[in-house]
Amino acid sequence: MRFQFAGLALALLLCQYAAADSNTEASSEAALPSIRLAPGDDKSGYDSTAYQTNSLSLEHRKGTALNLAAFAIEPQLGLPDPKESLELEPNAAEIALGRRLFFDRRLSRNQTMSCAMCHIPEQGFTSNELKRPVGFEGRSVKRNAPSLLNVRLYERFFVDARETSLAQQAWSPLLASNEMNNPSIGHVLEQINRDPVYQQQFKQAYGKPADMLNVGYALAQYQQSLLAGDAAFDRWKYASDKTALSKSQQAGFELFTGKAACASCHLIGDQYALFTDQQLHNTGAGYQASMLGEQKEITVILAPGIETTIPAEVAQRVGEPKPNDLGRYEVSLNPKDRWKFRTPTLRNVALTAPYMHNGEFLTLKDVVNFYNQGGQAHSALSPLIRPLNLSATEVDNLIAFMQSLTSSKLKLLVADAFAADVQDPE
Amino acid sequence: MIKSLFKVACGLFLVSASGISHADETCMSPYMAKIVGQEDFVYVWTLGEEGLGDEQDKLVTISVNPDAPDYGKVVDSLSVGGRNEAHHSGFSDDRRFLWAGGLDSNKIFIFDVHTDPAKPTLHKTIDDFVSKSGGVVGPHTFYALAGRMMITGLSNNKDNGGRTAMVEYSNKGEYVATHWHPTDEDLRGAEKSGQFADGYGYDVRVMPRRNAMFTSSFTGWSNYMMDFGTMLADPEAMKRFGNTAVVWDLHTRQPKKVFDMPGAPLEIRCAWKPNNNYCFTTTALTSQIWLMYEDEQGEWQAKAVADIGDPSKVPLPVDISITSDDNGLWVQTFMDGKARYFDISDPFAPKQVYEKVIGSQLNMISQSWDGKRAYFTSSLLDNWDKKGELDEQFFKSYTWDGDKLNLEFEVDFKKEKLGSAHQMRFGAYGLYGMDRPWENEQSDEGADEAAE
């Protein structure tokens, strides 16, 4: 263990050196810090009595800042020209400010919740540890927290595509009663403008105190720097590195673009791959949650390798009713839009479990099995979703392919996030 | 140092004329003065409920001395602002202050309970616990050490998960140190005796005569704040429970040994008798009583010694309380609302000998030092309590005659528009050298003097 820590320290040093040098160099594999891209509290294998913990120390959760302004415009294999996907011109002062805001737990009504509490850096900027995040005072949130990696590549935001810019998006969680629950925009601004560091930072970045617009800009500045391409798949596809993908992953690619037709929605282009068509579709996942699946009993995990089954009504006595979610319909009120959700990118998908708008799919295998059976049949199902007749090996190959989409840049971004101070009341 | 030793000595040997001697009501710190006679008050740290009364957390004072003119009544209610997820509280070693924490807001409220035990006042609020401690979230147990308050955390400000630390404060309310629980990456010198070193925390107890300190493990913010029914149906969330207990060196605060204890071991209660070198805890999810004991070689060991109810039905044992003679253990099960009494005269073979349904849900118990009185409250966590009609919120006072519990009185916390009743602590005039006002009135006319 001690050895590992020394290794981490060394890697961080190297990374610091490289980052200071140039970001292009910083992105090279050798300089990557040994950061775990998973919860620091590892629960893999928990369903077995042989489970062993593999937990990291929070005291050692330290990182190295990255030059995000340069990083945000650095071309990455597999991604479109970075200059074309910018919402705002990257600016170091604004990014630094946005990063501080992002990790500031004081920005919620009772000063306990930052953006990063639901979009946790080492968990793919989402929450791996629950299906749907928990908001202010523990209130339920009905949707899974999406990853913020590559978020700027979306044309519209939220899983129902209801928001049109990142800068605007920021006010939704700040004001939502079940997220950060601030009583008003003015309240947030006063809170920010009381802090001497912010006074300084806003002056430097915007020449004036925090206001409704620049808070959104600053948060957008930070989030648009979270670009994470250059995955093994990209080296294979866009840099002719034939060894970058395993046989199984290559077979998975053939299925993804062929027999399984995943790429009809999760697009892969000749120059780059967004893995989204930016459109809304009904895969049946929403229909299934709304209309089916009344369980009589539920299986409850009690400890490693120990579970029990209890009548659903026992859980109902201590729980609120399951939330309903009609997807795009909730925005448009058009019955044709019932259970339609925006196609998510699949970049870094191996790190962003659980899946779908409600987090009800715990593993990539659950997702592929769902598609394999033809989603959930019903009258509004997308015509592109149909039974696939994939063999078990084909299912595994598809999963292996999706595991090749993890960015080589991620550790840099997570190390940078670890270097950010978390703000709490002082 | 000398000063704090002196304080320990005071705590251990103080005997006052009004029947107050050392140590409390069976679950308190050995560093602290106890009430061995009749307690006058129970302080109930109460959660504010949306839509009920003033909606905020409060310290509710209930008169429990049968001789008092206002016996059985709520005599005071002190609102602190906000729903902080009021949970546990503990007295300072001199028992003059009651520290009470908010698991959500991370605020710590220090109440003065000695100036007027019938009417506590808010002495100080600590609201920088998270930043001072280096990121510890969810101040849970407040456990008095000599001149110090040891506060267990439940979570952290990085991922709202279960990895956490103990945080030490001075009696004045100044931050002293953070003691992280051992993890695989940094065991901090402890031995990982089994498969787990999760770094989670929950309760703390000490056994000064063995220089030992014990901690247990629960879960992080995102679970203890989550809707309980939603969590039960979320397999990822259900993996985020502690499976360890740790024995520490009390003096150096170094963790020594990590025990595997699957299924969230919660409250720890150590035996009182000088040769009984063992402590009990119960696992909330797996419904077992565990014993941590010193073996013949002087090595601490841990062992599951009994089941609580039918573990496959998840009765959810929550609070426990050991009798001062070390022969009995009360175990409350939340789901079925039962108080269960175990005969633990053989600590390796506890046997349930009595049970009674106290309400639709049940969490805390506080018993008197002589074991003759037991008080119960209903609330577990705001979002874990039952919903609708089943969400009874009460304080119930019972006498225990050795065979059964007899209800003396109850306070309906919903009817009184108070909130959800959580942890209880006892107060008494005698602790502070005061006479009980009603005894004054009866015994001498000079009571006026005291009042002036």
Coordinates of N, CA, C and O in Angstrom, one line a residue, chain B residues 39-114:
Chain B
E39 N -34.2 10.6 37.6 CA -33.9 11.8 36.7 C -35.1 12.7 36.7 O -36.3 12.3 37.0
D40 N -34.9 14.0 36.5 CA -36.0 15.0 36.5 C -36.5 15.3 35.1 O -37.7 15.6 34.9
F41 N -35.6 15.2 34.1 CA -35.9 15.6 32.8 C -35.4 14.6 31.7 O -34.3 14.0 32.0
V42 N -36.1 14.5 30.6 CA -35.5 13.9 29.5 C -35.5 15.0 28.4 O -36.5 15.6 28.1
Y43 N -34.3 15.2 27.8 CA -34.2 16.1 26.7 C -34.3 15.2 25.4 O -33.5 14.3 25.2
V44 N -35.2 15.6 24.6 CA -35.4 14.9 23.3 C -35.0 15.7 22.1 O -35.6 16.8 21.9
W45 N -34.0 15.3 21.4 CA -33.5 16.0 20.2 C -34.4 15.6 19.1 O -34.4 14.4 18.7
T46 N -35.1 16.6 18.6 CA -36.3 16.3 17.8 C -36.2 16.9 16.4 O -35.7 18.1 16.2
L47 N -36.6 16.1 15.4 CA -36.5 16.6 14.0 C -37.7 17.4 13.6 O -38.8 17.0 13.8
G48 N -37.5 18.6 13.0 CA -38.6 19.3 12.5 C -39.2 18.6 11.3 O -38.5 18.0 10.6
E49 N -40.5 18.7 11.2 CA -41.1 18.0 10.0 C -41.8 19.1 9.2 O -42.5 19.9 9.8
E50 N -41.7 19.0 7.9 CA -42.4 19.9 7.0 C -43.9 19.9 7.3 O -44.5 18.8 7.4
G51 N -44.5 21.0 7.4 CA -45.9 21.1 7.5 C -46.4 20.9 9.0 O -47.6 20.8 9.2
L52 N -45.5 20.7 9.9 CA -45.9 20.5 11.3 C -45.3 21.6 12.2 O -44.1 21.7 12.2
G53 N -46.2 22.3 12.9 CA -45.7 23.3 13.9 C -44.7 24.3 13.2 O -45.0 24.8 12.1
D54 N -43.6 24.5 13.9 CA -42.7 25.5 13.3 C -41.7 24.8 12.4 O -40.7 25.5 12.0
E55 N -41.8 23.5 12.1 CA -41.1 22.8 11.0 C -39.6 22.7 11.3 O -38.9 22.2 10.4
Q56 N -39.1 23.1 12.4 CA -37.7 23.1 12.6 C -37.2 22.2 13.7 O -38.0 21.8 14.6
D57 N -36.0 21.8 13.8 CA -35.4 21.0 14.8 C -35.5 21.7 16.2 O -35.3 22.9 16.2
K58 N -35.6 20.9 17.2 CA -35.7 21.5 18.5 C -35.3 20.5 19.6 O -35.3 19.3 19.5
L59 N -34.9 21.1 20.7 CA -34.6 20.3 21.9 C -35.9 20.4 22.8 O -36.2 21.5 23.3
V60 N -36.5 19.3 23.0 CA -37.8 19.2 23.8 C -37.4 18.7 25.2 O -36.8 17.7 25.3
T61 N -37.9 19.4 26.2 CA -37.6 19.0 27.5 C -38.9 18.5 28.2 O -39.9 19.1 28.1
I62 N -38.9 17.2 28.7 CA -40.0 16.6 29.2 C -39.8 16.3 30.7 O -38.7 15.8 31.1
S63 N -40.7 16.7 31.5 CA -40.6 16.5 33.0 C -41.0 15.0 33.3 O -42.1 14.5 32.9
V64 N -40.0 14.3 33.9 CA -40.3 12.8 34.1 C -40.2 12.4 35.5 O -40.3 11.2 35.8
N65 N -40.0 13.3 36.4 CA -40.0 13.0 37.8 C -41.5 12.9 38.3 O -42.2 13.9 38.3
P66 N -41.9 11.7 38.7 CA -43.3 11.5 39.2 C -43.7 12.5 40.3 O -44.9 12.8 40.4
D67 N -42.7 13.0 41.0 CA -43.1 13.9 42.1 C -43.2 15.4 41.6 O -43.7 16.2 42.3
A68 N -42.8 15.6 40.4 CA -42.9 17.0 39.9 C -44.3 17.4 39.6 O -45.1 16.5 39.1
P69 N -44.7 18.6 39.8 CA -46.1 19.0 39.5 C -46.4 19.0 38.1 O -47.6 18.7 37.7
D70 N -45.4 19.1 37.2 CA -45.7 19.1 35.8 C -45.2 17.7 35.2 O -44.9 17.6 34.0
Y71 N -45.2 16.7 36.0 CA -44.8 15.3 35.5 C -45.6 14.9 34.2 O -46.8 15.1 34.1
G72 N -44.8 14.4 33.3 CA -45.4 13.9 32.1 C -45.7 15.0 31.0 O -46.3 14.7 30.0
K73 N -45.3 16.2 31.3 CA -45.6 17.3 30.4 C -44.3 17.8 29.6 O -43.2 17.6 30.2
V74 N -44.5 18.3 28.5 CA -43.4 19.0 27.8 C -43.3 20.4 28.5 O -44.2 21.1 28.5
V75 N -42.1 20.6 29.1 CA -42.0 21.8 29.9 C -41.2 22.9 29.1 O -41.2 24.0 29.5
D76 N -40.5 22.4 28.0 CA -39.8 23.4 27.2 C -39.5 22.9 25.8 O -39.4 21.7 25.6
S77 N -39.5 23.8 24.9 CA -39.1 23.4 23.5 C -38.3 24.5 22.9 O -38.7 25.7 22.9
L78 N -37.1 24.2 22.5 CA -36.2 25.2 22.1 C -35.8 25.0 20.6 O -35.1 24.0 20.3
S79 N -36.3 25.8 19.7 CA -36.1 25.6 18.3 C -34.8 26.2 17.8 O -34.4 27.3 18.3
V80 N -34.1 25.5 17.0 CA -32.7 25.9 16.6 C -32.6 26.4 15.2 O -31.6 26.9 14.8
G81 N -33.7 26.3 14.4 CA -33.6 26.8 13.0 C -33.2 25.7 12.0 O -32.2 25.1 12.2
G82 N -34.0 25.5 11.0 CA -33.6 24.5 10.0 C -34.0 23.1 10.3 O -34.3 22.8 11.5
R83 N -34.0 22.3 9.3 CA -34.1 20.8 9.5 C -32.7 20.3 9.2 O -32.3 20.2 8.1
N84 N -32.0 20.1 10.3 CA -30.6 19.7 10.2 C -30.4 18.2 10.2 O -29.3 17.8 10.1
E85 N -31.5 17.5 10.2 CA -31.4 16.0 10.5 C -30.9 15.8 11.9 O -29.8 15.2 12.1
A86 N -31.6 16.4 12.8 CA -31.3 16.2 14.2 C -31.2 14.7 14.5 O -32.0 13.9 14.1
H87 N -30.1 14.3 15.2 CA -29.9 12.9 15.4 C -29.5 12.6 16.8 O -30.3 12.4 17.7
H88 N -28.1 12.5 17.0 CA -27.7 12.2 18.4 C -27.1 13.4 19.1 O -26.8 14.4 18.5
S89 N -27.0 13.2 20.4 CA -26.4 14.2 21.3 C -25.7 13.6 22.4 O -25.8 12.4 22.7
G90 N -24.8 14.4 23.0 CA -24.1 13.8 24.2 C -23.6 15.0 25.1 O -23.3 16.1 24.6
F91 N -23.5 14.7 26.4 CA -23.0 15.7 27.3 C -21.5 15.8 27.3 O -20.8 14.8 27.0
S92 N -21.1 17.0 27.6 CA -19.6 17.2 27.9 C -19.3 16.4 29.2 O -20.2 16.1 30.0
D93 N -18.0 16.2 29.5 CA -17.7 15.4 30.6 C -18.2 15.9 31.9 O -18.6 15.2 32.8
D94 N -18.3 17.3 32.0 CA -18.8 17.9 33.3 C -20.3 17.9 33.3 O -20.9 18.4 34.2
R95 N -20.9 17.5 32.2 CA -22.3 17.3 32.0 C -23.1 18.7 32.1 O -24.3 18.8 32.3
R96 N -22.3 19.7 31.9 CA -23.0 21.0 31.9 C -23.5 21.4 30.6 O -24.4 22.3 30.5
F97 N -23.0 20.8 29.5 CA -23.5 21.2 28.2 C -23.9 19.9 27.4 O -23.3 18.8 27.6
L98 N -24.9 20.1 26.6 CA -25.3 19.0 25.7 C -25.0 19.4 24.3 O -25.5 20.4 23.8
W99 N -24.2 18.6 23.6 CA -23.9 18.8 22.2 C -24.8 18.0 21.4 O -25.0 16.8 21.6
A100 N -25.4 18.6 20.4 CA -26.4 17.9 19.6 C -26.1 18.2 18.1 O -25.9 19.3 17.7
G101 N -26.1 17.2 17.3 CA -25.6 17.3 15.9 C -26.8 17.2 14.9 O -27.8 16.6 15.1
G102 N -26.5 17.8 13.7 CA -27.4 17.7 12.5 C -26.6 16.9 11.5 O -25.6 17.3 10.9
L103 N -27.2 15.7 11.1 CA -26.5 14.9 10.1 C -26.5 15.4 8.7 O -25.7 15.1 7.9
D104 N -27.4 16.3 8.5 CA -27.5 16.9 7.1 C -26.7 18.3 7.1 O -25.8 18.5 6.3
S105 N -27.1 19.2 8.0 CA -26.5 20.5 7.9 C -25.1 20.5 8.5 O -24.3 21.5 8.3
N106 N -24.7 19.5 9.2 CA -23.4 19.4 9.9 C -23.2 20.4 11.0 O -22.1 20.7 11.4
K107 N -24.3 21.0 11.4 CA -24.2 22.0 12.5 C -24.2 21.2 13.8 O -24.8 20.2 14.0
I108 N -23.5 21.8 14.8 CA -23.5 21.3 16.1 C -24.0 22.3 17.1 O -23.5 23.5 17.1
F109 N -25.0 22.0 17.8 CA -25.7 22.9 18.8 C -25.2 22.5 20.2 O -25.4 21.4 20.6
I110 N -24.7 23.5 20.9 CA -24.2 23.2 22.2 C -25.2 23.9 23.2 O -25.3 25.1 23.2
F111 N -25.9 23.1 23.9 CA -26.9 23.6 24.8 C -26.4 23.7 26.3 O -25.7 22.8 26.7
D112 N -26.7 24.8 26.9 CA -26.4 24.9 28.3 C -27.6 24.2 29.1 O -28.7 24.7 29.0
V113 N -27.2 23.1 29.8 CA -28.3 22.4 30.5 C -28.1 22.5 32.0 O -28.9 21.9 32.8
H114 N -27.1 23.3 32.4 CA -26.9 23.4 33.9 C -27.4 24.6 34.5 O -27.8 24.6 35.7

